[in-house]
Coordinates of C-alpha atoms and ligand atoms in Angstrom, one line a residue:
M1 CA -131.3 -44.5 -26.2
R2 CA -131.8 -46.7 -23.2
S3 CA -133.5 -49.4 -25.3
L4 CA -130.7 -49.3 -27.9
N5 CA -128.1 -49.8 -25.2
N6 CA -130.1 -52.7 -23.9
K7 CA -130.4 -54.3 -27.3
L8 CA -126.7 -53.8 -28.0
E9 CA -125.8 -55.4 -24.7
E10 CA -128.1 -58.3 -25.3
L11 CA -126.6 -59.0 -28.8
R12 CA -123.1 -58.6 -27.5
Q13 CA -123.8 -61.2 -24.8
I14 CA -125.0 -63.7 -27.4
A15 CA -122.1 -63.0 -29.8
A16 CA -119.6 -63.2 -26.9
P17 CA -118.3 -66.7 -27.7
L18 CA -116.8 -65.4 -30.9
E19 CA -114.3 -63.5 -28.8
S20 CA -112.5 -66.4 -27.3
S21 CA -110.5 -65.9 -24.1
P22 CA -106.9 -66.9 -23.8
A23 CA -107.9 -69.9 -21.6
T24 CA -110.4 -71.1 -24.2
R25 CA -107.9 -70.7 -27.0
L26 CA -105.3 -72.7 -25.3
A27 CA -107.8 -75.4 -24.3
H28 CA -109.1 -75.7 -27.9
F29 CA -105.6 -75.7 -29.3
Q30 CA -104.7 -78.6 -27.0
Q31 CA -107.8 -80.6 -27.8
A32 CA -107.2 -80.1 -31.5
G33 CA -103.6 -81.1 -31.1
E34 CA -104.5 -84.3 -29.3
H35 CA -107.2 -85.1 -31.9
A36 CA -104.7 -84.6 -34.7
E37 CA -102.1 -86.8 -33.0
R38 CA -104.7 -89.6 -32.4
F39 CA -105.5 -89.5 -36.1
L40 CA -101.9 -89.5 -37.2
R41 CA -101.0 -92.4 -34.9
S42 CA -104.0 -94.4 -36.2
L43 CA -103.1 -93.9 -39.9
P44 CA -100.6 -96.9 -40.3
Q45 CA -103.3 -99.3 -39.0
R46 CA -106.2 -97.8 -41.0
D47 CA -107.3 -99.1 -44.3
V48 CA -105.9 -97.1 -47.2
Y49 CA -109.5 -96.7 -48.4
A50 CA -112.4 -96.7 -46.0
A51 CA -116.1 -96.8 -47.0
A52 CA -118.4 -94.0 -45.8
G53 CA -121.3 -94.8 -43.5
P54 CA -124.9 -93.8 -44.3
R55 CA -125.2 -90.3 -45.7
E56 CA -128.3 -89.1 -43.8
E57 CA -126.9 -89.8 -40.4
A58 CA -123.7 -88.0 -41.2
V59 CA -125.4 -84.9 -42.6
D60 CA -127.6 -84.7 -39.5
A61 CA -124.5 -84.9 -37.2
L62 CA -122.8 -82.2 -39.3
A63 CA -125.7 -79.9 -39.3
I64 CA -125.3 -76.3 -37.8
P65 CA -126.9 -75.8 -34.4
E66 CA -128.3 -72.4 -33.3
S67 CA -126.8 -72.6 -29.9
P68 CA -123.2 -73.4 -28.9
E69 CA -121.9 -77.0 -28.7
P70 CA -118.7 -78.1 -26.9
F71 CA -115.6 -78.0 -29.0
E72 CA -114.8 -81.6 -27.9
E73 CA -118.1 -82.7 -29.4
A74 CA -117.3 -81.0 -32.7
L75 CA -114.0 -82.9 -32.8
Q76 CA -115.9 -86.2 -32.1
V77 CA -118.2 -85.5 -35.1
L78 CA -115.1 -84.9 -37.2
D79 CA -113.6 -88.1 -36.0
Q80 CA -116.6 -90.2 -36.7
Y81 CA -118.0 -88.7 -40.0
V82 CA -115.0 -87.0 -41.7
D83 CA -111.5 -88.2 -40.7
G84 CA -110.4 -91.4 -42.3
I85 CA -113.4 -91.9 -44.5
G86 CA -112.6 -92.4 -48.2
H87 CA -109.0 -92.2 -49.4
N88 CA -106.4 -92.0 -46.6
L89 CA -103.9 -89.9 -48.6
G90 CA -101.5 -89.9 -45.7
S91 CA -101.1 -93.7 -45.8
S92 CA -97.7 -95.0 -47.0
R93 CA -99.6 -97.7 -48.9
F94 CA -101.5 -95.3 -51.1
F95 CA -100.4 -96.0 -54.6
A96 CA -103.5 -94.7 -56.4
Y97 CA -103.9 -91.7 -58.7
I98 CA -101.2 -89.3 -57.7
P99 CA -100.4 -89.7 -54.0
S100 CA -100.1 -86.7 -51.7
G101 CA -98.3 -86.5 -48.5
G102 CA -99.7 -84.1 -45.9
L103 CA -96.5 -82.9 -44.1
H104 CA -97.4 -82.0 -40.5
D105 CA -95.5 -78.8 -40.4
S106 CA -97.5 -77.6 -43.3
A107 CA -100.7 -78.2 -41.3
I108 CA -99.2 -76.1 -38.5
A109 CA -98.4 -73.4 -41.0
D110 CA -102.0 -73.3 -42.2
Y111 CA -103.0 -72.7 -38.5
L112 CA -100.4 -69.9 -38.1
A113 CA -101.4 -68.3 -41.4
A114 CA -105.0 -68.2 -40.3
V115 CA -104.2 -66.9 -36.9
S116 CA -102.1 -64.0 -38.1
N117 CA -104.5 -63.5 -41.0
R118 CA -102.2 -61.5 -43.3
Y119 CA -103.9 -60.0 -46.3
A120 CA -101.7 -61.9 -48.7
G121 CA -103.1 -60.6 -52.0
V122 CA -101.6 -57.1 -51.7
G123 CA -97.9 -56.2 -51.1
A124 CA -98.6 -53.0 -49.1
A125 CA -101.1 -54.9 -46.9
A126 CA -98.8 -57.8 -46.1
P127 CA -95.2 -57.0 -47.1
G128 CA -93.8 -59.9 -45.1
A129 CA -96.3 -62.5 -46.4
T130 CA -96.0 -61.4 -50.0
R131 CA -92.2 -61.3 -49.8
L132 CA -92.2 -64.8 -48.4
E133 CA -94.5 -65.9 -51.3
H134 CA -92.1 -64.4 -53.8
V135 CA -89.2 -66.1 -52.1
M136 CA -90.9 -69.5 -52.7
L137 CA -91.7 -68.7 -56.3
R138 CA -88.2 -67.5 -56.9
W139 CA -86.8 -70.6 -55.3
L140 CA -89.0 -72.8 -57.4
A141 CA -88.0 -70.9 -60.5
D142 CA -84.4 -71.7 -59.7
V143 CA -85.2 -75.4 -59.1
V144 CA -86.8 -75.8 -62.5
G145 CA -84.1 -73.7 -64.2
Y146 CA -86.2 -70.6 -65.2
P147 CA -84.4 -67.3 -65.6
E148 CA -84.6 -64.1 -63.5
S149 CA -87.4 -62.8 -65.7
A150 CA -89.8 -65.6 -64.4
E151 CA -92.8 -64.8 -62.4
G152 CA -95.5 -66.9 -60.9
D153 CA -98.4 -67.5 -58.6
L154 CA -99.4 -69.8 -55.9
T155 CA -102.8 -71.2 -56.6
S156 CA -105.2 -73.7 -54.9
G157 CA -103.9 -76.5 -57.2
G158 CA -102.8 -77.5 -60.7
S159 CA -106.2 -76.9 -62.4
M160 CA -106.2 -73.2 -61.4
A161 CA -102.5 -72.9 -62.2
A162 CA -103.2 -74.3 -65.7
L163 CA -106.0 -71.8 -66.2
S164 CA -103.5 -68.9 -65.3
A165 CA -101.0 -70.2 -67.8
V166 CA -103.5 -70.6 -70.6
V167 CA -104.8 -67.0 -70.0
A168 CA -101.2 -65.7 -70.0
A169 CA -100.5 -67.5 -73.3
R170 CA -103.7 -66.2 -74.8
E171 CA -102.9 -62.6 -73.8
A172 CA -99.3 -62.8 -74.8
N173 CA -100.4 -64.0 -78.3
N174 CA -103.1 -61.3 -78.5
L175 CA -105.7 -64.0 -79.3
K176 CA -109.1 -62.3 -79.7
S177 CA -112.4 -64.1 -79.8
A178 CA -112.4 -64.0 -83.6
D179 CA -109.0 -65.7 -83.7
V180 CA -110.0 -68.6 -81.5
V181 CA -111.4 -70.9 -84.2
S182 CA -108.2 -70.8 -86.2
A183 CA -105.8 -71.0 -83.3
V184 CA -104.4 -74.5 -82.8
V185 CA -103.5 -76.3 -79.6
Y186 CA -101.3 -79.4 -79.6
L187 CA -101.6 -82.1 -76.9
T188 CA -101.8 -85.9 -76.5
S189 CA -104.5 -88.2 -75.4
H190 CA -102.6 -88.4 -72.1
T191 CA -102.4 -84.6 -71.5
H192 CA -104.3 -84.1 -68.3
H193 CA -108.0 -83.4 -68.8
T194 CA -107.8 -80.2 -66.7
F195 CA -105.7 -78.6 -69.5
R196 CA -108.7 -78.9 -71.8
K197 CA -110.9 -77.7 -69.0
A198 CA -108.7 -74.6 -68.6
L199 CA -109.0 -73.9 -72.3
H200 CA -112.8 -74.2 -72.0
V201 CA -113.0 -71.9 -69.0
A202 CA -110.7 -69.4 -70.6
G203 CA -113.1 -69.1 -73.6
L204 CA -110.8 -71.1 -75.8
G205 CA -112.9 -74.2 -76.1
E206 CA -113.4 -73.6 -79.8
C207 CA -109.6 -73.7 -80.6
V208 CA -108.6 -76.4 -83.1
I209 CA -107.3 -79.3 -80.9
R210 CA -104.7 -81.6 -82.3
E211 CA -104.2 -84.8 -80.4
I212 CA -100.6 -85.8 -81.3
P213 CA -100.1 -89.6 -81.2
L214 CA -98.0 -91.2 -78.5
D215 CA -94.9 -93.1 -79.1
P216 CA -94.4 -96.6 -77.7
N217 CA -93.2 -95.0 -74.4
R218 CA -96.4 -93.1 -74.2
R219 CA -94.7 -89.8 -74.9
M220 CA -95.7 -87.2 -77.5
D221 CA -94.4 -88.2 -80.9
C222 CA -92.4 -85.2 -81.9
D223 CA -92.0 -86.0 -85.6
K224 CA -95.8 -86.0 -85.8
L225 CA -96.0 -82.8 -83.8
Q226 CA -93.6 -81.1 -86.1
A227 CA -95.4 -82.3 -89.2
Q228 CA -98.8 -81.3 -87.9
I229 CA -97.6 -77.7 -87.1
L230 CA -96.3 -77.4 -90.6
D231 CA -99.5 -78.7 -92.1
D232 CA -101.6 -76.4 -90.0
R233 CA -99.5 -73.4 -90.9
N234 CA -99.8 -74.3 -94.6
A235 CA -103.5 -74.6 -94.2
G236 CA -103.7 -71.0 -93.0
L237 CA -104.3 -71.9 -89.3
R238 CA -102.5 -70.3 -86.4
P239 CA -100.4 -72.8 -84.4
W240 CA -100.5 -71.3 -80.9
L241 CA -100.0 -73.6 -77.9
I242 CA -98.4 -76.9 -77.1
G243 CA -99.5 -78.6 -73.9
A244 CA -96.7 -81.0 -73.1
S245 CA -96.5 -83.2 -70.0
A246 CA -93.7 -83.8 -67.6
G247 CA -95.2 -86.8 -65.9
T248 CA -98.6 -87.9 -67.2
T249 CA -101.1 -89.1 -64.7
D250 CA -101.8 -92.2 -66.7
T251 CA -98.3 -93.6 -66.9
G252 CA -95.9 -90.9 -65.5
A253 CA -94.4 -90.4 -69.0
V254 CA -92.3 -87.3 -69.7
D255 CA -92.8 -85.9 -73.2
P256 CA -89.5 -85.2 -75.0
L257 CA -89.2 -81.7 -73.6
D258 CA -86.0 -80.6 -75.2
R259 CA -87.2 -81.6 -78.7
I260 CA -90.6 -80.0 -78.1
A261 CA -88.7 -76.8 -77.0
D262 CA -86.8 -76.8 -80.3
I263 CA -90.0 -77.2 -82.3
A264 CA -91.8 -74.5 -80.3
A265 CA -88.9 -72.1 -80.9
E266 CA -88.6 -72.7 -84.6
S267 CA -92.4 -72.5 -85.1
N268 CA -93.0 -69.6 -82.6
V269 CA -95.5 -71.5 -80.6
W270 CA -96.1 -71.1 -76.8
M271 CA -94.8 -74.2 -75.0
H272 CA -96.6 -75.0 -71.8
V273 CA -95.6 -78.0 -69.6
D274 CA -97.9 -79.7 -67.2
A275 CA -95.4 -80.7 -64.5
A276 CA -98.1 -80.8 -61.8
Y277 CA -97.0 -84.3 -60.8
G278 CA -93.5 -84.6 -62.3
G279 CA -92.0 -81.2 -61.7
A280 CA -91.1 -81.8 -58.1
F281 CA -88.5 -84.3 -59.3
A282 CA -86.4 -81.4 -60.6
L283 CA -85.2 -81.0 -57.0
C284 CA -83.0 -84.1 -57.2
D285 CA -80.2 -84.6 -59.7
E286 CA -81.6 -87.7 -61.4
G287 CA -85.0 -86.1 -61.7
R288 CA -83.6 -83.0 -63.2
R289 CA -81.8 -85.1 -65.9
R290 CA -85.1 -86.8 -66.7
L291 CA -86.9 -83.4 -67.0
K292 CA -84.3 -81.9 -69.3
G293 CA -85.9 -79.2 -71.4
L294 CA -88.5 -78.2 -68.8
E295 CA -86.4 -75.0 -68.3
R296 CA -87.0 -74.0 -71.9
S297 CA -90.8 -73.9 -71.7
D298 CA -92.8 -70.6 -71.7
S299 CA -94.9 -71.7 -68.8
L300 CA -95.3 -74.6 -66.5
I301 CA -97.4 -75.8 -63.6
L302 CA -96.3 -77.8 -60.6
D303 CA -98.3 -79.1 -57.6
P304 CA -96.5 -78.9 -54.3
H305 CA -99.4 -80.9 -52.8
K306 CA -98.2 -83.8 -54.8
G307 CA -94.4 -84.2 -55.2
F308 CA -93.5 -81.9 -52.3
F309 CA -95.8 -83.9 -50.0
L310 CA -97.9 -80.9 -48.8
P311 CA -101.5 -81.2 -47.8
C312 CA -104.0 -80.5 -50.6
G313 CA -104.4 -76.9 -51.5
V314 CA -101.3 -75.5 -53.3
G315 CA -100.3 -75.4 -56.9
V316 CA -97.9 -73.2 -58.8
V317 CA -97.9 -71.5 -62.2
L318 CA -94.6 -70.1 -63.5
V319 CA -94.2 -68.0 -66.6
R320 CA -90.8 -67.7 -68.1
E321 CA -91.3 -64.0 -69.0
G322 CA -93.1 -63.0 -65.9
Q323 CA -94.3 -59.7 -67.4
K324 CA -96.7 -61.7 -69.5
L325 CA -98.4 -63.1 -66.5
Y326 CA -98.6 -59.5 -65.0
D327 CA -100.0 -58.1 -68.3
A328 CA -102.7 -60.8 -68.3
Y329 CA -103.8 -60.1 -64.7
H330 CA -102.9 -56.7 -63.4
A331 CA -106.0 -54.7 -62.5
R332 CA -107.0 -52.1 -59.9
G333 CA -110.1 -50.7 -58.3
V334 CA -110.3 -46.9 -57.5
Y335 CA -110.7 -47.7 -53.9
M336 CA -107.3 -49.3 -54.0
Q337 CA -105.7 -45.9 -54.8
D338 CA -103.8 -45.8 -51.5
V339 CA -102.0 -49.0 -52.5
D340 CA -100.6 -47.5 -55.7
G341 CA -97.0 -46.4 -55.5
D342 CA -96.5 -49.5 -53.4
T343 CA -93.1 -51.0 -54.0
E344 CA -93.7 -54.5 -52.8
R345 CA -94.9 -57.0 -55.4
S346 CA -98.6 -57.8 -55.1
P347 CA -99.7 -61.4 -55.8
C348 CA -103.1 -60.1 -57.1
D349 CA -101.2 -58.7 -60.1
Y350 CA -100.4 -62.2 -61.2
S351 CA -103.6 -63.9 -60.3
A352 CA -107.4 -63.9 -60.8
E353 CA -107.7 -63.7 -57.0
L354 CA -107.6 -60.7 -54.8
T355 CA -108.3 -61.8 -51.2
R356 CA -106.6 -65.2 -50.7
P357 CA -105.2 -67.4 -48.0
F358 CA -101.5 -67.0 -47.2
R359 CA -100.6 -70.2 -49.1
A360 CA -96.9 -69.6 -49.1
L361 CA -96.5 -70.4 -45.4
R362 CA -97.6 -74.0 -45.8
F363 CA -95.1 -74.4 -48.6
W364 CA -92.2 -72.5 -46.8
L365 CA -92.3 -73.9 -43.3
P366 CA -91.6 -77.6 -44.1
F367 CA -88.7 -76.6 -46.4
K368 CA -87.4 -74.1 -43.8
V369 CA -87.3 -76.6 -41.0
H370 CA -86.3 -79.7 -42.9
G371 CA -84.1 -78.2 -45.5
S372 CA -84.4 -78.9 -49.2
Q373 CA -82.0 -81.9 -49.1
A374 CA -84.6 -84.0 -47.2
F375 CA -87.1 -83.5 -50.0
A376 CA -84.5 -84.2 -52.7
A377 CA -83.5 -87.4 -50.9
A378 CA -87.1 -88.5 -50.6
L379 CA -87.7 -87.9 -54.3
E380 CA -84.6 -89.7 -55.4
E381 CA -85.7 -92.6 -53.1
K382 CA -89.0 -92.7 -54.9
L383 CA -87.3 -93.0 -58.3
L384 CA -85.2 -95.9 -57.0
L385 CA -88.1 -97.6 -55.4
T386 CA -90.0 -97.3 -58.7
E387 CA -87.1 -98.9 -60.6
Y388 CA -87.0 -101.7 -58.0
F389 CA -90.7 -102.2 -58.3
Y390 CA -90.5 -102.4 -62.1
E391 CA -87.8 -105.1 -61.9
Q392 CA -89.5 -107.2 -59.3
C393 CA -93.0 -106.9 -60.6
G394 CA -91.9 -108.3 -64.0
N395 CA -90.9 -111.5 -62.1
I396 CA -94.4 -112.2 -60.9
P397 CA -96.0 -114.9 -63.1
G398 CA -98.5 -113.6 -65.6
I399 CA -97.6 -109.9 -65.1
K400 CA -96.8 -107.9 -68.2
L401 CA -95.2 -104.5 -67.6
G402 CA -95.8 -101.3 -69.4
P403 CA -92.9 -99.2 -70.7
S404 CA -90.0 -98.6 -68.3
P405 CA -91.0 -95.7 -65.9
D406 CA -89.8 -92.1 -66.7
L407 CA -90.6 -91.1 -63.1
S408 CA -92.5 -92.9 -60.3
I409 CA -95.5 -94.6 -62.0
V410 CA -95.4 -98.2 -63.3
T411 CA -98.2 -99.7 -65.4
F412 CA -98.9 -103.4 -65.6
R413 CA -101.5 -106.0 -66.7
L414 CA -102.2 -109.5 -65.8
C415 CA -102.0 -111.6 -68.9
P416 CA -102.6 -115.3 -68.2
D417 CA -102.6 -117.7 -71.2
A418 CA -106.1 -118.9 -70.7
M419 CA -107.9 -115.7 -69.9
D420 CA -108.7 -112.4 -71.5
A421 CA -106.1 -109.9 -70.2
N422 CA -108.7 -107.1 -69.6
V423 CA -110.8 -109.4 -67.6
A424 CA -107.8 -110.8 -65.7
S425 CA -106.4 -107.4 -64.9
R426 CA -109.7 -106.0 -63.7
A427 CA -110.1 -109.1 -61.5
L428 CA -106.6 -108.6 -60.1
L429 CA -107.3 -104.9 -59.2
E430 CA -110.6 -105.9 -57.6
A431 CA -108.9 -108.6 -55.6
M432 CA -106.3 -106.1 -54.4
L433 CA -109.0 -103.7 -53.3
R434 CA -110.7 -106.5 -51.3
D435 CA -107.4 -107.5 -49.9
G436 CA -106.9 -103.9 -48.7
R437 CA -103.2 -104.0 -47.8
V438 CA -102.4 -101.5 -50.6
F439 CA -104.5 -99.2 -52.8
M440 CA -104.0 -98.9 -56.5
T441 CA -106.2 -97.7 -59.4
S442 CA -106.4 -98.3 -63.1
T443 CA -106.6 -96.6 -66.4
T444 CA -107.4 -97.6 -70.0
I445 CA -104.6 -97.3 -72.5
A446 CA -105.4 -98.1 -76.1
G447 CA -108.5 -100.1 -75.0
Q448 CA -106.5 -102.1 -72.5
F449 CA -107.4 -102.1 -68.8
T450 CA -104.1 -101.2 -67.1
I451 CA -103.2 -101.1 -63.4
R452 CA -101.1 -98.2 -62.2
M453 CA -98.6 -98.2 -59.3
A454 CA -97.8 -94.6 -58.3
I455 CA -95.1 -94.1 -55.6
L456 CA -95.0 -90.6 -54.2
T457 CA -95.5 -90.1 -50.5
Y458 CA -92.5 -89.2 -48.3
H459 CA -93.2 -92.1 -46.0
T460 CA -93.5 -94.8 -48.6
H461 CA -90.3 -96.9 -48.3
L462 CA -89.0 -100.3 -49.4
D463 CA -91.2 -102.3 -47.0
D464 CA -94.3 -100.7 -48.4
V465 CA -93.2 -101.5 -52.0
D466 CA -92.4 -105.1 -51.0
L467 CA -95.9 -105.3 -49.4
A468 CA -97.4 -104.1 -52.7
L469 CA -95.4 -106.8 -54.7
L470 CA -96.6 -109.5 -52.3
A471 CA -100.2 -108.3 -52.5
I472 CA -100.0 -108.4 -56.3
K473 CA -98.4 -111.9 -56.3
E474 CA -100.9 -113.4 -53.9
C475 CA -103.9 -111.8 -55.6
A476 CA -102.7 -112.8 -59.0
E477 CA -102.4 -116.4 -57.8
E478 CA -106.1 -116.3 -56.8
I479 CA -107.0 -115.5 -60.4
F480 CA -105.0 -118.1 -62.2
Ligands
PLP501 C1 -103.1 -83.5 -60.4 C2 -102.8 -83.1 -61.8 C3 -103.4 -82.0 -62.4 C4 -104.5 -81.2 -61.7 O1 -104.1 -80.6 -60.6 P1 -105.0 -80.3 -59.3 O2 -104.1 -79.9 -58.3 O3 -105.7 -81.6 -59.0 O4 -106.0 -79.3 -59.7 C5 -103.0 -81.6 -63.7 N1 -102.0 -82.3 -64.3 C6 -101.4 -83.4 -63.8 C7 -100.4 -84.2 -64.6 C8 -101.8 -83.8 -62.5 O5 -101.2 -84.9 -62.0

């Protein structure tokens, strides 16, 4: 007994740092706060894209020690080898891919959520946290115009949200494995690749995939969709799912949602809308007009870590008839018997997850303290900035614009008389990357190298857009 006591005491001494004292907690909190503030203040001066140093040195510095190291040293390693390397998503001059914001109050919320460590998967375990999550889902359902019957889930991002939607659609249609090869999915070449990935992960990779052609505005051609569904039905296939887009990543195009909803209703096909990027615009009046028909879909996904400016790590799936999401996911272990009879809604009944972070807090806190009107105004500002950019960019010699923007992405090419436009456009993008004032990326549309300007962070304003226009003009002049 004596030797056991000694051993226990010895182990306890070594493990003691895990039980931090109030003084240590406060000191670490303060050091972390100062570290964060230094990073945030340096952001405007930092390059939008910063190259990483040598890998080996970084991996050595990040390696796990056996004995304790000072907190301050860990922060220094973070500063040197992690922060600010690669894409600086928080920069107001980030116009690549789909920009993300990184609202500070959301970061604080992550801290608070981790501190109180609520078990947010089960209603009985965390009634407050799960109610808060439901409040956010309900609020978002109202924003997009879904009825009371809607239910949803907060996921880690759009990809997982799409997977949830696809599984709900599969179960609601009672698709068994033998049915998969005759079930037909409709999408376009601009439907986000994660939608196909979701089908694959959900065991639906062998569905018949119909890529519906795009119209000149890069939206799904609905006449062709309607004709294809008819053909498929006549051929004895089973038209099942339409993957429409409310804001494609390539061009920001919004498929004709109202028309697609008509077609889906008359042909009894599940209408899913990928609004991961575009859905946030439903918060402002002009955006809601442009997304008309979204409210008629059967399911949708929306990424608050894009258009609501939150740090990476939160997506949403909403299903119009929420019972279908529940039916697809509800499950219980016997050891959970004490939870049954629980009256509070449990997120695990609408999700593949059980234990999960309390994601709702990072979504709720910024809206609670800033009010929704600040977000609506920022989103309307982005729409106006995009229109302004579209007008001005067209005045730059040699620039040829893509279709007028549906949301906040503009595509353009450099088309000088004496040079191949693919070569010239690639050279322009490379010149802008070297220049470094702004960061944009490209895509290929119908074989044409195309530059994209995506405007979405809350702190991107007119001066940033003017800087982008200037950078394009000066870099284009180099190439002529
Ligand atoms: C970002 C995005 C996705 C994927 O979402 P993640 O959050 O990156 O998993 C899907 N569709 C569209 C249109 C997107 O912009």
